[in-house]
Coordinates of N, CA and C and ligand atoms in Angstrom, one line a residue:
M1 N 54.4 -58.6 -29.2 CA 55.0 -59.2 -28.0 C 53.9 -60.2 -27.4
S2 N 54.4 -61.7 -27.1 CA 53.6 -62.6 -26.9 C 54.1 -63.1 -25.3
Y3 N 52.8 -63.2 -24.6 CA 52.9 -63.7 -23.0 C 52.5 -65.0 -22.9
S4 N 53.2 -65.8 -21.9 CA 52.2 -67.1 -21.9 C 52.0 -66.9 -20.5
C5 N 51.2 -67.6 -20.1 CA 50.3 -67.8 -18.5 C 51.3 -68.3 -17.3
P6 N 51.4 -67.1 -16.6 CA 52.6 -67.9 -15.2 C 51.9 -69.3 -14.4
N7 N 50.9 -69.8 -15.0 CA 50.0 -70.7 -14.3 C 50.3 -72.0 -15.5
C8 N 49.8 -72.1 -16.4 CA 49.7 -73.0 -17.3 C 50.0 -72.9 -18.4
R9 N 51.4 -71.9 -18.5 CA 52.0 -71.5 -19.8 C 51.1 -71.5 -21.3
S10 N 50.0 -71.7 -21.2 CA 49.2 -71.2 -22.4 C 49.6 -70.1 -22.7
E11 N 49.5 -69.9 -24.6 CA 49.8 -68.8 -24.6 C 48.5 -67.7 -25.1
S12 N 47.5 -68.5 -24.8 CA 46.2 -67.4 -25.1 C 45.7 -66.6 -24.1
V13 N 46.5 -65.5 -24.1 CA 46.4 -64.4 -23.5 C 45.9 -63.3 -23.8
V14 N 44.7 -62.7 -22.8 CA 44.4 -61.0 -23.8 C 44.5 -60.0 -22.5
H15 N 44.6 -58.9 -23.5 CA 44.8 -57.8 -22.2 C 43.4 -57.5 -21.6
R16 N 43.4 -56.8 -20.1 CA 42.3 -56.6 -19.8 C 41.6 -55.5 -19.9
H17 N 42.3 -54.5 -19.9 CA 42.2 -53.1 -20.1 C 40.7 -52.3 -19.1
K18 N 41.4 -53.3 -17.9 CA 40.1 -53.2 -16.6 C 40.0 -51.5 -16.4
G19 N 41.5 -51.2 -15.7 CA 41.5 -49.8 -15.6 C 41.4 -48.7 -16.2
R20 N 41.3 -49.0 -17.9 CA 41.2 -48.0 -18.9 C 39.8 -47.9 -19.2
N21 N 39.0 -49.3 -18.9 CA 37.8 -49.1 -19.0 C 37.2 -48.0 -17.7
V22 N 37.1 -48.6 -16.9 CA 36.7 -47.7 -15.4 C 37.3 -46.2 -15.2
G23 N 38.5 -46.2 -15.8 CA 39.0 -44.5 -15.6 C 38.4 -43.9 -16.8
G24 N 38.0 -44.6 -18.2 CA 37.2 -44.0 -19.1 C 35.9 -43.3 -18.6
I25 N 34.9 -44.3 -17.9 CA 33.8 -43.9 -17.8 C 33.8 -42.9 -16.4
T26 N 34.8 -43.1 -15.7 CA 34.8 -42.2 -14.2 C 35.4 -41.1 -14.9
G27 N 36.5 -40.9 -15.9 CA 36.6 -39.3 -16.3 C 35.6 -39.3 -17.3
G28 N 34.5 -39.8 -17.9 CA 33.8 -39.3 -18.8 C 32.5 -38.6 -17.6
V29 N 32.2 -39.3 -16.6 CA 31.3 -38.9 -15.8 C 31.9 -37.5 -14.8
A30 N 33.0 -37.4 -14.6 CA 33.5 -36.8 -14.1 C 33.6 -35.3 -15.0
G31 N 34.0 -35.6 -16.5 CA 34.3 -34.3 -17.2 C 33.0 -34.3 -17.7
T32 N 31.9 -34.6 -17.9 CA 30.6 -34.5 -18.4 C 29.8 -33.3 -17.3
A33 N 30.6 -33.6 -15.9 CA 29.9 -32.9 -14.9 C 30.5 -31.3 -15.1
S34 N 32.0 -31.6 -15.2 CA 32.2 -30.2 -15.5 C 32.0 -29.6 -16.7
G35 N 31.6 -30.3 -17.7 CA 31.1 -29.9 -19.2 C 30.0 -29.3 -18.8
V36 N 29.3 -29.8 -18.0 CA 27.7 -29.0 -17.6 C 28.0 -27.5 -17.1
A37 N 29.1 -27.3 -16.1 CA 29.8 -26.0 -15.9 C 29.7 -25.6 -17.6
G38 N 30.9 -25.9 -18.0 CA 31.2 -25.5 -19.2 C 29.8 -24.6 -20.3
A39 N 29.1 -26.1 -20.1 CA 27.6 -25.5 -20.9 C 26.9 -24.3 -20.4
T40 N 27.1 -24.2 -19.2 CA 26.2 -23.0 -18.9 C 27.1 -21.7 -19.3
S41 N 28.2 -21.5 -19.2 CA 28.8 -20.5 -19.7 C 28.9 -20.5 -21.4
G42 N 29.2 -21.3 -21.8 CA 29.0 -22.0 -23.2 C 27.6 -21.2 -23.8
A43 N 26.5 -21.8 -23.0 CA 25.1 -21.2 -23.1 C 24.8 -19.5 -23.4
S44 N 25.9 -19.0 -22.0 CA 25.7 -17.7 -21.8 C 26.7 -16.7 -23.3
T45 N 27.8 -17.5 -23.6 CA 28.3 -17.0 -24.3 C 27.6 -16.9 -25.9
G46 N 27.0 -18.1 -26.2 CA 26.3 -18.3 -27.5 C 25.0 -17.5 -27.5
M47 N 24.6 -17.3 -26.5 CA 23.4 -16.3 -26.2 C 23.8 -14.7 -26.6
A48 N 25.1 -14.4 -26.0 CA 25.5 -13.2 -25.9 C 25.7 -13.0 -27.8
L49 N 26.4 -14.3 -28.1 CA 26.5 -13.9 -29.6 C 25.4 -13.9 -30.6
G50 N 24.5 -14.9 -30.1 CA 23.4 -15.1 -30.8 C 22.6 -13.9 -30.7
A51 N 22.5 -12.9 -29.8 CA 21.9 -11.9 -29.7 C 21.8 -10.7 -30.8
V52 N 22.4 -11.1 -31.3 CA 22.9 -10.1 -32.9 C 22.0 -10.5 -33.8
G53 N 21.4 -12.0 -34.0 CA 20.2 -12.3 -34.8 C 19.0 -12.4 -33.9
G54 N 18.8 -11.7 -33.0 CA 17.6 -11.4 -32.3 C 16.9 -12.5 -31.5
P55 N 15.6 -13.1 -31.3 CA 15.1 -14.2 -30.4 C 15.7 -15.2 -30.8
V56 N 15.4 -15.8 -32.0 CA 15.6 -16.7 -32.8 C 17.4 -17.3 -32.5
G57 N 17.9 -16.0 -32.5 CA 19.5 -15.9 -32.5 C 20.2 -16.4 -31.2
I58 N 19.3 -15.8 -30.0 CA 19.8 -16.0 -28.8 C 19.4 -17.8 -28.3
A59 N 18.3 -17.9 -28.9 CA 17.8 -19.4 -28.5 C 18.9 -20.3 -29.4
L60 N 19.1 -20.0 -30.5 CA 20.3 -21.0 -31.2 C 21.3 -20.5 -30.6
G61 N 22.1 -19.8 -30.3 CA 23.3 -19.5 -29.7 C 23.4 -20.2 -28.3
G62 N 22.6 -20.3 -27.7 CA 22.3 -20.6 -26.0 C 22.2 -22.4 -26.5
F63 N 21.7 -22.8 -27.4 CA 22.0 -24.2 -27.4 C 23.0 -24.8 -28.0
A64 N 23.8 -24.0 -29.1 CA 24.7 -24.9 -29.7 C 26.2 -24.5 -28.5
G65 N 26.1 -23.1 -27.6 CA 26.9 -23.1 -26.8 C 26.7 -24.2 -25.6
A66 N 25.5 -24.4 -25.4 CA 25.3 -25.5 -24.2 C 25.9 -26.9 -24.7
L67 N 25.7 -27.4 -25.9 CA 25.9 -28.4 -26.7 C 27.3 -28.8 -26.3
L68 N 28.0 -27.7 -27.2 CA 29.4 -27.7 -27.1 C 30.5 -27.6 -26.0
G69 N 29.9 -26.8 -25.0 CA 30.5 -26.7 -23.6 C 30.5 -28.6 -22.9
G70 N 29.1 -29.2 -23.2 CA 28.8 -30.3 -22.5 C 29.7 -31.3 -22.9
L71 N 29.6 -31.1 -24.4 CA 30.3 -31.9 -25.3 C 31.8 -32.1 -24.9
A72 N 32.3 -30.8 -25.1 CA 33.7 -30.7 -24.7 C 34.2 -31.6 -23.6
G73 N 33.4 -31.7 -22.3 CA 33.8 -31.4 -21.4 C 33.6 -33.1 -20.7
G74 N 32.7 -33.8 -21.6 CA 32.6 -35.0 -21.5 C 33.8 -35.7 -22.3
V75 N 34.0 -35.6 -23.6 CA 35.2 -36.2 -24.3 C 36.6 -36.1 -23.8
T76 N 37.0 -34.6 -22.9 CA 38.3 -34.3 -22.1 C 38.1 -35.3 -21.2
G77 N 37.3 -35.3 -20.2 CA 37.0 -36.5 -19.2 C 37.6 -37.6 -19.5
T78 N 36.9 -38.1 -20.4 CA 36.6 -39.5 -20.9 C 38.3 -40.0 -21.3
L79 N 39.0 -39.0 -21.8 CA 40.0 -39.3 -22.4 C 41.0 -39.5 -21.1
A80 N 41.2 -38.2 -20.2 CA 41.7 -38.1 -19.3 C 41.9 -39.6 -18.6
G81 N 40.4 -39.6 -18.2 CA 40.2 -40.9 -17.2 C 40.7 -42.0 -18.2
S82 N 41.0 -42.1 -19.4 CA 41.5 -43.6 -20.3 C 42.8 -43.4 -19.9
K83 N 43.5 -42.0 -19.8 CA 45.0 -42.1 -20.0 C 45.4 -42.7 -18.4
I84 N 44.5 -42.2 -17.5 CA 44.8 -42.5 -16.2 C 44.8 -43.8 -15.8
G85 N 43.7 -44.5 -16.3 CA 43.6 -45.8 -16.2 C 44.3 -46.8 -16.9
E86 N 44.9 -46.0 -18.1 CA 45.9 -46.9 -18.8 C 47.2 -47.3 -18.0
K87 N 47.4 -46.2 -17.1 CA 48.5 -46.0 -16.1 C 48.3 -47.0 -15.0
L88 N 47.3 -47.0 -14.4 CA 47.1 -48.3 -13.4 C 47.0 -49.4 -14.1
D89 N 46.7 -49.8 -15.4 CA 46.7 -51.1 -15.8 C 47.8 -51.6 -16.1
E90 N 48.6 -50.6 -16.4 CA 50.6 -50.7 -16.8 C 51.0 -50.9 -15.5
H91 N 51.0 -50.3 -14.3 CA 52.0 -50.3 -13.3 C 51.2 -50.9 -11.9
I92 N 50.0 -51.0 -11.8 CA 49.1 -51.5 -10.4 C 48.4 -52.9 -10.8
L93 N 47.5 -52.6 -11.6 CA 46.7 -53.9 -11.9 C 47.3 -54.9 -13.1
D94 N 46.7 -56.1 -12.3 CA 47.0 -57.3 -13.1 C 46.3 -56.8 -14.9
D95 N 47.4 -56.8 -15.4 CA 46.9 -56.6 -16.9 C 46.4 -57.2 -18.2
L96 N 47.0 -58.7 -17.7 CA 46.8 -59.7 -18.4 C 46.0 -61.0 -17.8
E97 N 45.2 -61.4 -19.1 CA 44.2 -62.8 -18.4 C 44.5 -63.8 -19.3
C98 N 44.5 -65.2 -18.8 CA 44.9 -66.0 -19.6 C 43.4 -66.7 -19.9
T99 N 43.1 -67.1 -21.0 CA 41.8 -67.3 -21.4 C 41.7 -69.0 -21.4
N100 N 42.9 -69.6 -21.1 CA 42.7 -70.8 -21.0 C 42.2 -71.3 -19.4
C101 N 42.9 -70.7 -18.2 CA 43.0 -70.8 -16.9 C 42.4 -70.0 -16.1
G102 N 41.9 -68.8 -16.7 CA 41.4 -67.5 -16.1 C 42.7 -66.9 -15.2
Q103 N 44.0 -67.1 -15.1 CA 44.9 -66.5 -14.0 C 44.8 -64.9 -14.6
T104 N 45.0 -64.1 -14.1 CA 45.4 -62.9 -14.3 C 46.9 -62.4 -13.9
F105 N 47.3 -61.6 -14.2 CA 49.0 -61.1 -14.1 C 49.5 -60.2 -14.9
R106 N 50.8 -59.4 -14.5 CA 51.2 -58.5 -15.2 C 52.3 -58.9 -16.1
S107 N 52.2 -58.0 -17.2 CA 53.0 -58.3 -18.5 C 54.6 -57.8 -17.7
D108 N 55.0 -57.3 -17.1 CA 56.1 -57.2 -16.7 C 56.6 -58.2 -15.7
E109 N 56.0 -59.1 -14.8 CA 56.6 -59.9 -14.1 C 57.0 -61.3 -15.0
Ligands
ZN201 ZN1 46.5 -70.2 -17.7

């Protein structure tokens, strides 16, 4: 679908994705924070599993558990934040920008 600028009628219009980017970053930070909590429980689970393999197993298991827990939280948060931001883009923020005159506007207007 192509849009034209309501100000200058130019068709050089781009999507801004401002909400999605901000949402992704915010979600990533929040997700990483909750991932840290997951990392702690992941580490203790990993350490318990690794205990079978002795001290080296405990260290490796703890490391792997922490890594997976933190990573999962960060990725989940980024995805959730991006989705929320996308909705903001679609329904609240001006989601299109004219590259000719800099006017921002919404696609449904
Ligand atoms: Zn324009």
